Amino acid sequence: MAITINTKHGQIDISNSTVSSIVGGAASDIYGIVGMASKNQLRDGMNTILNREDFSRGVVIHQEDDKLAVDVYIIVGYGIKISEVAKNLKEKVKYNLETMLGTPAGTVNVYVQGIKVLDDIK
Amino acid sequence: MTIDTITKKEFSDMIRVAAHRLEKNAKFVNSLNVFPVPDGDTGTNMSLTVQSGFKSVNESEADTVGRLGKALAKGLLMGARGNSGVITSQLFRGFSKSIEAKDDLTAADLAKAFDDGVKTAYKAVMKPVEGTILTVAKYGANSAMDATKSSEDVAVIMQAAVKGAKVGLAKTPSLLPVLKEVGVVDSGGQGLVFIYEGFLEALTGEVSSESEEYTPDEGEMDEMVNATHHQSVQGQFTNEDIKNGYCTEMMVELGQNPTSDETFDNDTMRDYLDTIGDSLIVVSDDEVVKVHVHTNYPRKVWEEGRKFGSLVKVKIDNMRIQHETIVDGDETAPAATAVATKSSEPVDYAVIAVSSGEGLSDLYKSLGVTNIISGGQTMNPSTNDIVDAINSSNAKRAIVLPNNGNIVMAAKQAAGLVDIPVAIVPTKTISQGMTAMLSFNPEADIDENQENMEDSLDTVKSGQVTQAIRNTSIDGLEITKGHFMGIVDGKIEVDDKDIVKTTEEMLDKMIDEDSEVITILVGKDGNDQDAQTISDYLSDKYEDLETEIHQGDQPVYPYLVAVE
């Protein structure tokens, strides 16, 4: 599935991986997220932190009543307020989609797949 | 003067001053906010985050700086809001880890703590974005580390941290394109500079940079007073624990009067009061000074105040007897304040109502309301006031009755900021609030209560009688200044120069065949005789109606009526 934007000159198709990259880019701006996780834990193993080129595996795009719905799978650093990180991510994802694609995001669901303990400074 | 260590006292002063400095400049920080999402809330978020840290420090009973740092980190973590708040909480998590074993901090400890904070903060992000708080913190820490080579004075180190942070802040536009585009420095970075400046101010007593001196306003004075009081009362479970038994407060209007024979100086007064009590706060601006102190000699406190001006408000509570007010001066609270009864046992339900006037508060309490936030038509409580009331209720869940259309939003926001389930019943009037209370069932779960209470709102019509302050015309009705208006569910329906007639006409419009009970709440500017006249009029005209008259003491509205 891709997003289609109809303009008077024709239509623009935006592939899912493009959207995933935009969402992944949003996630990397958010403080407290140490990585994207795979949505498919069975195949990729638990809490594998994805490389930048694999971000699309941590993002699921689907259509919900004519609106874009996004699921993002993240890994958060230990000792950080998870609820706030998730909220910040939602805001950023919505903002990015609206400014870059001009499509309002309907829902953004954040799945925290794991916590990474960052070695503390001794 | 060299300051070679930071003790517990300096540390908590640093946090306090930083929190205030940031709060005072939050609007300015908001105005810079363009990254990561330009929604203009960075200052607010950071300020609330740091406030939460300060609150935690303030309530902590830690005996070392290290443990106080732990309390700070916990408060910041719990209260983190927004990207900037999350980063701030992480910076200080590293900071507090670095100092956790220290009793006091030396200059070297302080610099290292800043540095460790930065290291920790840089780890918790996929791709550290330069040109943000992180950059500003890094420059500050590096500069502080450099300064340790030549000085062992903590104030000098802090000065270096501020200086470095400012250099980093100035660099942010060249590191983050979006900032350059807009022509601003990074908002979160600016917020951090304010925090560091606050630290420095607390250590040296001097205000850095070109900003004017910080003087807390009335509301802030009250908050500081409440916070200090709360801190010292907490954790004293038995009367034997209380060294200084009287919580004494006063407000002095500085200046000429028969008893003022000395020029006021904040520090002199503080030093003197320090010798006769604890939990001391002395805050002042040019006109008033507010004092809160726990002492065994309340008279000495008032005598001290009397020297510099006139006492406009004095209050004394014997803390050994559970909050029994002996003397309470004038009742005009400058800001909405929550009257909370802090019980050591968590209660199941808190029901919090916004209301003004003693009579209304009593009525609400008789209906089962546990906490009153005083406020309403003329002074709407803030989201924060409501959050405080919820938090201090010590309950597992809470129901809030805003009782005013303008407060519903604030209440809804407050619900999102606390850790317990909260239901907001969108009551727009005092009468609706009372009706809602009749449907409250302490045994039911919170959703069920919310539903039942909301459903009951349709069964009541609210009428308000008040005086018009100007000529106007609304909804085809001519309103004359000085006349009384009858307002039915927010819509002005009656205008008449006679207050009794206005009320009667308004009631006529409200009553229909379904009406059964009428409640009249007599306000500060109403009187019982008129209320009785109105009640007699009703019983003559409508046979089956019951009328109740209660003393409400509410301001602004001489009469509030409910028709059910």
XYZ file of C-alpha atoms in Angstrom:
686
model
C 0.000 0.000 0.000
C 1.245 3.444 -0.725
C -0.085 6.883 -0.073
C -1.642 8.575 -3.017
C -2.034 12.294 -3.171
C -4.241 13.593 -5.934
C -3.376 16.951 -7.382
C -4.879 18.727 -10.340
C -1.845 17.760 -12.428
C -2.074 14.094 -11.629
C -1.306 11.893 -8.717
C 1.665 11.478 -6.491
C 2.408 8.076 -5.054
C 4.533 7.858 -1.993
C 5.906 4.460 -1.134
C 5.633 2.987 2.316
C 9.374 2.915 2.738
C 9.469 6.646 2.156
C 6.917 7.181 4.872
C 8.814 4.786 7.121
C 11.994 6.759 6.608
C 10.235 9.969 7.491
C 8.842 8.382 10.617
C 12.235 6.866 11.431
C 13.849 10.243 10.956
C 11.374 11.714 13.402
C 12.271 9.020 15.898
C 15.964 9.795 15.666
C 15.271 13.427 16.591
C 13.520 12.426 19.760
C 15.631 12.345 22.842
C 15.481 9.108 24.792
C 14.903 6.779 21.861
C 18.029 4.686 21.447
C 16.819 2.710 18.473
C 14.016 1.417 16.330
C 12.901 -2.138 16.964
C 11.611 -4.646 14.541
C 7.870 -5.132 14.536
C 8.531 -8.716 13.696
C 10.272 -10.006 16.745
C 10.022 -13.647 15.815
C 11.882 -13.196 12.602
C 14.401 -10.628 13.691
C 14.889 -11.693 17.266
C 13.936 -9.807 20.366
C 14.806 -6.146 20.627
C 17.147 -6.056 17.707
C 18.069 -2.483 17.170
C 17.635 -1.718 13.520
C 20.106 0.094 11.364
C 19.022 3.262 9.709
C 18.341 1.583 6.365
C 16.052 -0.943 8.079
C 13.868 1.615 9.835
C 10.949 0.604 7.699
C 10.892 -2.726 9.540
C 10.056 -0.819 12.699
C 7.240 1.170 11.166
C 3.857 -0.078 10.038
C 1.716 2.078 7.814
C -1.939 1.434 7.213
C -4.985 3.336 6.184
C -7.652 4.155 8.714
C -10.799 5.932 7.479
C -8.957 7.819 4.736
C -6.265 8.817 7.165
C -2.800 7.554 7.588
C -2.200 5.410 10.647
C 1.332 4.750 11.779
C 2.694 2.220 14.250
C 6.236 2.830 15.451
C 8.312 0.293 17.355
C 11.028 1.809 19.501
C 13.642 1.006 22.126
C 14.072 3.505 24.919
C 17.018 4.223 27.177
C 16.764 3.110 30.773
C 15.859 5.730 33.372
C 13.881 7.985 31.106
C 10.230 8.853 31.358
C 8.847 6.502 28.725
C 5.392 8.034 28.545
C 6.872 11.416 27.745
C 9.259 10.042 25.133
C 6.322 8.320 23.431
C 4.307 11.517 23.527
C 7.164 13.531 22.060
C 7.556 10.969 19.300
C 3.866 11.105 18.413
C 4.000 14.874 18.127
C 7.105 14.776 15.996
C 5.763 12.059 13.679
C 2.532 13.953 13.131
C 4.420 17.160 12.525
C 6.823 15.556 10.059
C 4.094 13.847 8.063
C 2.071 17.007 7.856
C 4.959 19.231 6.822
C 6.715 16.834 4.470
C 3.780 15.007 2.904
C 0.934 17.365 3.555
C -1.121 14.441 4.790
C -2.502 14.691 8.271
C -1.650 11.631 10.307
C -4.733 10.091 11.842
C -3.212 7.992 14.552
C 0.300 7.367 15.682
C 0.744 4.349 17.902
C 3.989 3.906 19.720
C 5.122 0.458 20.819
C 7.985 0.366 23.267
C 9.618 -2.942 22.448
C 12.414 -2.752 24.930
C 14.615 -0.762 27.220
C 18.326 -0.528 26.757
C 20.382 -0.115 29.884
C 23.004 2.455 29.053
C 26.144 1.873 31.041
C 26.288 4.586 33.610
C 29.362 6.654 34.112
C 31.265 5.508 37.126
C 34.657 35.700 49.268
C 35.510 32.131 48.386
C 32.888 29.430 48.627
C 34.724 26.150 48.763
C 31.889 23.681 49.232
C 28.271 23.300 48.318
C 26.352 21.943 51.278
C 22.815 20.675 51.388
C 21.525 24.186 52.002
C 23.314 25.763 49.018
C 22.263 22.876 46.825
C 18.581 23.259 47.539
C 18.906 27.039 47.203
C 20.473 26.511 43.792
C 17.587 24.388 42.622
C 15.026 26.787 44.032
C 16.499 29.872 42.428
C 16.981 28.042 39.133
C 13.360 26.912 39.122
C 12.175 30.457 39.713
C 14.501 31.984 37.197
C 13.335 29.555 34.561
C 9.703 30.044 35.431
C 10.074 33.775 35.181
C 11.577 33.471 31.725
C 9.452 30.577 30.457
C 7.500 32.794 28.062
C 10.707 34.029 26.527
C 11.935 30.444 26.075
C 8.588 29.505 24.529
C 9.040 32.268 22.017
C 12.252 30.642 20.734
C 10.864 27.135 20.339
C 11.275 25.784 16.807
C 12.850 22.338 17.309
C 11.874 19.439 17.269
C 8.310 20.650 16.875
C 7.695 24.394 16.776
C 4.805 24.458 19.176
C 6.059 27.096 21.590
C 5.975 25.071 24.775
C 9.626 24.377 25.529
C 9.825 26.999 28.257
C 6.645 25.807 29.905
C 7.712 22.177 29.692
C 11.178 22.792 31.049
C 9.905 25.022 33.784
C 7.362 22.441 34.936
C 10.035 19.756 34.808
C 12.414 21.772 36.980
C 9.566 22.746 39.317
C 8.910 19.081 39.824
C 12.591 18.560 40.607
C 12.546 21.401 43.097
C 9.421 20.070 44.748
C 11.071 16.720 45.240
C 14.201 18.349 46.720
C 12.045 20.508 48.901
C 10.170 17.560 50.323
C 13.263 15.439 50.732
C 14.686 14.766 54.137
C 18.081 13.918 52.726
C 21.058 14.633 54.944
C 23.705 14.804 52.245
C 24.030 16.620 48.967
C 24.328 13.259 47.240
C 20.956 12.100 48.503
C 19.442 15.469 47.704
C 20.754 15.043 44.172
C 18.963 11.728 44.038
C 15.729 13.414 45.064
C 16.273 16.005 42.361
C 16.817 13.347 39.706
C 13.701 11.509 40.784
C 11.586 14.651 40.721
C 12.851 15.552 37.271
C 12.209 12.062 35.972
C 8.677 11.987 37.320
C 7.911 15.471 36.111
C 9.686 15.405 32.755
C 7.646 17.134 30.068
C 8.474 17.500 26.429
C 11.744 16.768 24.697
C 13.538 19.491 26.628
C 12.253 18.165 29.938
C 13.349 14.627 29.126
C 16.850 15.845 28.243
C 17.020 17.968 31.389
C 15.997 14.994 33.512
C 18.684 12.858 31.904
C 21.391 15.508 32.327
C 20.693 15.663 36.032
C 20.381 11.906 36.302
C 24.026 11.714 35.293
C 24.828 14.686 37.502
C 23.260 13.080 40.560
C 24.845 9.680 39.899
C 28.188 11.447 39.884
C 27.639 12.979 43.329
C 25.570 10.299 45.022
C 28.254 9.384 47.591
C 29.176 12.955 48.504
C 28.213 14.744 51.686
C 29.157 18.136 50.247
C 30.484 19.186 46.877
C 33.879 20.677 46.172
C 34.663 22.700 43.086
C 36.110 19.624 41.400
C 33.038 17.538 42.293
C 30.736 20.124 40.775
C 32.627 20.305 37.494
C 32.847 16.532 37.249
C 29.116 16.220 37.945
C 28.345 18.555 35.061
C 30.650 16.537 32.857
C 29.152 13.185 33.872
C 25.694 14.595 33.316
C 26.622 15.460 29.745
C 28.107 12.012 29.132
C 24.954 10.316 30.380
C 22.727 12.607 28.359
C 24.596 12.000 25.117
C 24.085 8.256 25.444
C 20.330 8.233 25.501
C 19.679 9.218 21.952
C 20.203 7.537 18.585
C 21.802 10.504 16.968
C 22.701 13.347 19.296
C 21.462 16.487 17.602
C 24.008 19.271 17.984
C 22.640 22.746 18.394
C 20.337 21.706 21.244
C 20.461 21.539 25.047
C 23.076 18.819 24.673
C 25.495 21.210 23.005
C 24.909 23.927 25.561
C 25.433 21.478 28.434
C 28.617 20.159 26.825
C 30.163 23.604 26.449
C 29.162 24.452 30.013
C 30.750 21.273 31.385
C 33.967 21.706 29.412
C 34.354 25.245 30.604
C 33.693 24.158 34.220
C 36.288 21.389 33.933
C 38.862 23.882 32.619
C 38.185 26.216 35.505
C 39.074 23.552 38.076
C 42.699 23.836 36.986
C 42.956 27.330 38.388
C 40.355 27.600 41.145
C 38.801 25.712 44.023
C 35.942 28.151 44.472
C 32.610 26.590 43.525
C 31.244 29.985 42.527
C 34.091 30.411 40.059
C 33.331 26.971 38.605
C 29.646 27.814 38.293
C 30.567 31.113 36.680
C 32.644 29.200 34.148
C 29.763 26.783 33.486
C 27.427 29.694 32.805
C 29.963 31.326 30.550
C 30.613 28.125 28.619
C 26.898 27.404 28.306
C 26.368 30.853 26.832
C 29.119 30.270 24.290
C 27.445 26.971 23.364
C 24.094 28.701 23.121
C 25.498 31.302 20.756
C 26.781 28.482 18.536
C 23.448 26.667 18.264
C 22.164 28.516 15.183
C 25.264 27.516 13.208
C 24.797 23.863 14.205
C 21.101 23.410 13.614
C 19.859 24.825 10.302
C 16.273 25.288 11.437
C 17.444 27.722 14.137
C 19.406 29.777 11.667
C 16.410 29.896 9.391
C 14.257 31.392 12.113
C 17.061 33.471 13.552
C 16.921 32.201 17.116
C 19.131 30.323 19.524
C 17.924 26.946 20.725
C 15.063 27.315 23.154
C 15.974 24.375 25.365
C 19.567 25.583 25.438
C 18.388 29.003 26.518
C 16.345 27.307 29.232
C 19.448 25.497 30.483
C 21.366 28.788 30.588
C 18.617 30.202 32.806
C 18.960 27.181 35.091
C 22.725 27.618 35.353
C 22.339 31.347 35.940
C 19.944 30.500 38.739
C 22.548 28.190 40.274
C 25.116 30.957 40.113
C 22.757 33.500 41.570
C 22.089 31.200 44.520
C 25.814 30.766 45.149
C 26.901 34.365 44.830
C 23.745 36.269 45.585
C 24.366 38.270 42.449
C 22.264 38.198 39.368
C 24.309 37.393 36.355
C 23.717 38.928 32.961
C 21.558 41.850 32.153
C 18.288 40.622 33.604
C 16.530 42.504 36.342
C 16.515 41.239 39.881
C 14.105 38.494 40.639
C 11.261 39.420 42.934
C 8.558 36.854 43.415
C 5.036 38.102 42.960
C 2.221 37.555 45.426
C 1.266 34.171 44.077
C 4.808 32.909 44.002
C 5.389 34.108 47.529
C 2.439 32.039 48.585
C 3.684 29.007 46.737
C 7.078 29.285 48.370
C 5.463 29.656 51.746
C 3.233 26.647 51.164
C 6.094 24.544 49.873
C 8.309 25.297 52.846
C 5.545 24.719 55.277
C 4.635 21.478 53.616
C 8.230 20.323 53.655
C 8.654 20.810 57.347
C 5.291 19.441 58.380
C 5.819 16.315 56.339
C 7.375 13.469 58.179
C 6.549 14.768 61.613
C 4.154 12.177 62.769
C 4.094 12.755 66.461
C 3.908 15.907 68.477
C 7.228 15.160 70.119
C 8.873 15.614 66.722
C 7.764 19.213 66.510
C 10.437 21.474 67.881
C 8.783 24.740 67.005
C 5.091 24.415 67.596
C 3.517 27.450 65.956
C 3.336 27.873 62.232
C 3.396 31.647 62.067
C 2.794 33.757 59.007
C 2.535 37.456 58.508
C 2.321 39.944 55.746
C 3.687 43.403 56.407
C 2.991 46.417 54.297
C 6.255 48.275 54.414
C 6.383 51.979 54.997
C 5.291 54.785 57.194
C 2.909 54.274 60.047
C 3.017 55.012 63.768
C 4.899 51.822 64.586
C 7.419 51.603 61.778
C 10.664 53.041 62.995
C 13.253 51.188 60.941
C 14.125 50.727 57.289
C 13.427 47.221 56.127
C 16.186 44.883 55.057
C 15.322 41.361 53.999
C 18.527 39.756 55.237
C 18.470 41.440 58.621
C 14.957 40.204 59.260
C 15.810 36.725 58.042
C 18.892 36.520 60.263
C 16.913 37.551 63.310
C 14.000 35.177 62.667
C 16.475 32.397 62.020
C 17.433 32.608 65.679
C 13.885 31.986 66.917
C 12.525 29.395 64.502
C 12.923 27.185 61.459
C 11.250 26.533 58.079
C 11.880 30.157 57.484
C 10.890 32.080 54.418
C 11.178 35.831 54.112
C 10.205 37.161 50.712
C 9.730 40.773 49.875
C 9.345 43.299 47.162
C 9.264 47.053 47.535
C 5.861 47.125 49.138
C 5.250 44.008 51.149
C 7.167 41.367 52.977
C 5.779 37.909 53.607
C 7.078 35.713 56.350
C 6.515 32.085 57.151
C 8.259 30.570 60.134
C 7.765 27.758 62.598
C 8.562 29.071 66.043
C 7.654 28.870 69.711
C 7.486 32.684 69.898
C 4.897 34.017 67.463
C 4.746 37.354 69.272
C 8.412 38.009 68.544
C 7.752 37.460 64.858
C 4.957 40.015 64.782
C 6.943 42.483 66.852
C 9.716 42.212 64.267
C 7.277 42.887 61.436
C 5.706 45.814 63.253
C 9.027 47.649 63.235
C 8.986 48.041 59.474
C 5.391 48.775 58.624
C 1.863 47.679 59.301
C 0.750 44.108 59.748
C -1.906 43.414 57.146
C -2.280 39.745 57.803
C -1.191 37.455 60.552
C -1.911 33.809 61.007
C -0.884 31.309 63.590
C -1.529 27.580 63.659
C -0.617 25.368 66.535
C 0.956 22.471 64.714
C 0.693 20.244 67.741
C -3.040 20.457 67.446
C -4.063 19.382 63.981
C -4.258 22.653 62.064
C -6.467 24.583 64.316
C -6.548 28.156 63.304
C -6.530 30.493 66.240
C -6.190 33.799 64.530
C -6.830 34.359 60.911
C -6.680 37.839 59.563
C -8.361 39.039 56.410
C -9.518 36.344 54.091
C -8.607 37.697 50.737
C -6.306 35.101 49.362
C -4.296 36.644 46.574
C -4.392 33.475 44.531
C -6.522 30.402 44.407
C -5.269 28.117 47.118
C -6.148 24.558 47.766
C -7.365 23.805 51.215
C -6.148 20.311 51.555
C -6.368 17.994 54.437
C -3.326 15.841 54.143
C -3.992 12.563 55.755
C -1.236 10.067 56.308
C -3.603 7.291 55.255
C -4.301 7.355 51.528
C -7.986 7.961 50.929
C -9.915 6.136 48.262
C -11.743 8.997 46.543
C -10.986 12.676 46.492
C -13.792 14.882 45.279
C -12.456 18.320 44.481
C -14.743 21.269 43.866
C -13.896 24.803 42.810
C -15.958 27.232 44.823
C -15.733 30.526 46.623
C -17.369 31.577 49.855
C -17.347 29.772 53.132
C -20.984 28.806 53.061
C -20.658 27.126 49.694
C -17.574 25.277 50.863
C -19.470 23.987 53.878
C -22.407 22.957 51.707
C -20.091 21.133 49.356
C -18.376 19.375 52.220
C -21.739 18.298 53.597
C -22.460 16.744 50.202
C -19.260 14.715 50.316
C -16.665 16.973 48.685
C -13.261 16.362 50.248
C -11.226 19.287 48.913
C -12.173 22.810 47.946
C -10.115 24.942 45.609
C -11.129 28.480 46.310
C -11.761 30.366 43.117
C -14.442 30.741 40.537
C -15.893 33.643 38.659
C -13.238 36.251 39.313
C -10.153 34.183 39.914
C -9.938 30.984 37.983
C -7.562 28.475 39.474
C -4.758 27.415 37.137
C -4.087 23.920 35.914
C -1.315 23.836 38.477
C -3.622 24.709 41.361
C -5.838 21.807 40.373
C -2.861 19.454 40.026
C -1.695 20.489 43.492
C -5.120 19.871 44.956
C -5.270 16.421 43.394
C -1.766 15.548 44.528
C -2.210 16.815 48.053
C -5.480 14.945 48.454
C -3.460 11.772 48.856
C -6.230 9.826 47.156
C -6.213 6.824 44.867
C -8.589 8.501 42.435
C -10.194 11.880 42.108
C -13.261 13.587 40.724
C -13.070 17.279 39.904
C -16.006 19.669 39.678
C -14.820 22.882 37.964
C -18.204 24.598 38.496
C -17.367 27.184 35.880
C -17.150 26.951 32.111
C -13.794 28.713 32.101
C -12.190 26.182 34.410
C -13.264 22.984 32.651
C -10.302 23.086 30.270
C -7.767 23.674 33.026
C -9.257 20.777 34.962
C -9.014 18.499 31.946
C -5.389 19.442 31.490
C -4.706 18.816 35.159
C -6.180 15.341 34.831
C -3.465 14.502 32.321
C -0.675 15.657 34.623
C -1.287 13.496 37.641
C -0.603 9.857 38.274
C -4.003 8.799 39.565
C -7.202 8.323 37.573
C -9.170 11.566 37.480
C -12.676 12.185 36.202
C -13.722 15.696 35.261
C -17.444 16.320 35.531
C -17.934 19.396 33.323
C -20.060 21.394 35.749
C -20.486 24.993 34.638
C -22.170 26.398 37.720
C -22.178 26.002 41.480
C -25.680 24.531 41.317
C -24.654 21.947 38.752
C -21.795 20.942 40.981
C -24.175 20.351 43.857
C -26.542 18.323 41.717
C -23.646 16.239 40.484
C -22.671 15.511 44.076
C -26.087 13.989 44.717
C -25.267 11.334 42.126
C -21.843 10.593 43.573
C -21.463 7.087 44.922
C -18.281 6.436 46.898
C -18.671 2.704 46.276
C -18.891 2.977 42.500
C -15.908 3.014 40.180
C -14.720 6.252 38.682
C -16.179 5.815 35.187
C -19.571 4.940 36.539
C -19.501 7.993 38.788
C -18.477 10.255 35.967
C -21.315 8.972 33.817
C -23.960 9.264 36.527
C -22.801 12.690 37.617
C -22.700 14.002 34.076
C -26.160 12.597 33.337
C -27.586 14.376 36.355
C -26.527 17.783 35.030
C -29.519 17.885 32.666
C -31.894 17.757 35.599
C -30.896 21.104 37.035
C -31.281 24.645 35.772
C -28.915 27.200 37.201
C -29.809 30.816 37.749
C -27.402 33.567 38.719
C -28.245 37.066 39.836
C -25.595 39.749 39.592
C -25.241 43.458 38.978
C -24.481 44.830 35.526
C -21.275 46.837 35.372
C -21.991 48.578 32.089
C -24.747 49.338 29.605
C -25.025 46.776 26.875
C -27.484 44.873 24.792
C -27.335 41.101 24.594
C -29.739 38.664 22.958
C -32.196 41.474 22.264
C -32.227 42.467 25.913
C -31.209 45.976 27.017
C -28.928 45.840 30.044
C -28.571 48.966 32.150
C -25.533 49.639 34.279
C -26.373 49.219 37.967
C -29.423 47.064 37.257
C -29.549 43.441 38.250
C -29.369 40.673 35.706
C -30.907 37.248 35.911
C -28.798 34.702 34.053
C -30.300 31.304 33.256
C -27.746 28.662 32.316
C -25.355 31.315 31.075
C -27.902 33.333 29.097
C -29.060 36.723 30.372
C -32.846 36.615 30.578
C -33.898 39.396 32.957
C -32.856 42.991 33.610
C -34.455 44.964 36.433
C -33.368 47.604 38.902
C -34.840 45.666 41.811
C -32.903 42.640 42.916
C -35.864 40.729 44.352
C -37.935 41.322 41.259
C -35.061 40.197 39.031
C -34.729 36.977 40.955
C -38.461 36.287 40.929
C -38.780 36.959 37.197
C -35.790 34.758 36.526
C -37.307 31.927 38.564
C -40.569 32.269 36.651
C -38.619 31.636 33.474
C -36.889 28.617 34.951
C -39.808 26.801 36.526
C -41.865 24.365 34.472
C -44.184 21.473 35.311
C -41.249 19.137 35.980
C -39.713 21.371 38.625
C -39.755 20.062 42.178
C -37.083 21.640 44.345
C -35.688 25.132 44.372
C -32.494 26.016 46.185
C -31.494 29.596 46.875
C -27.891 30.266 47.862
C -27.525 33.628 49.539
C -24.276 35.384 48.600
C -22.138 37.935 50.392
C -24.207 40.755 48.905
C -27.571 39.078 49.359
C -29.646 39.002 52.529
C -31.919 36.505 54.258
C -34.905 38.824 54.312
C -34.979 39.168 50.539
C -34.393 35.451 50.145
C -37.419 34.807 52.364
C -39.492 37.256 50.295
C -38.555 35.359 47.161
C -39.338 32.051 48.810
C -42.780 33.290 49.932
C -43.499 34.508 46.425
C -42.721 31.063 45.084
C -44.874 29.175 47.589
C -47.816 31.482 46.826
C -47.442 31.056 43.096
C -46.430 27.416 42.798
C -48.112 25.055 45.198
C -46.098 21.875 44.897
C -42.631 23.363 44.984
C -40.222 23.011 47.856
C -37.857 25.892 48.492
C -34.621 25.697 50.446
C -32.476 28.659 51.470
C -28.784 28.224 52.242
C -26.044 30.625 53.228
C -23.469 30.507 50.423
C -21.340 33.616 51.126
C -20.247 33.591 47.483
C -18.884 36.838 46.068
C -20.192 38.501 42.862
C -23.598 36.768 42.882
C -25.989 37.952 45.603
C -28.233 34.980 44.731
C -27.603 31.691 43.017
C -30.612 29.477 42.418
C -31.037 25.931 41.287
C -34.274 24.500 39.947
C -34.498 20.726 39.901
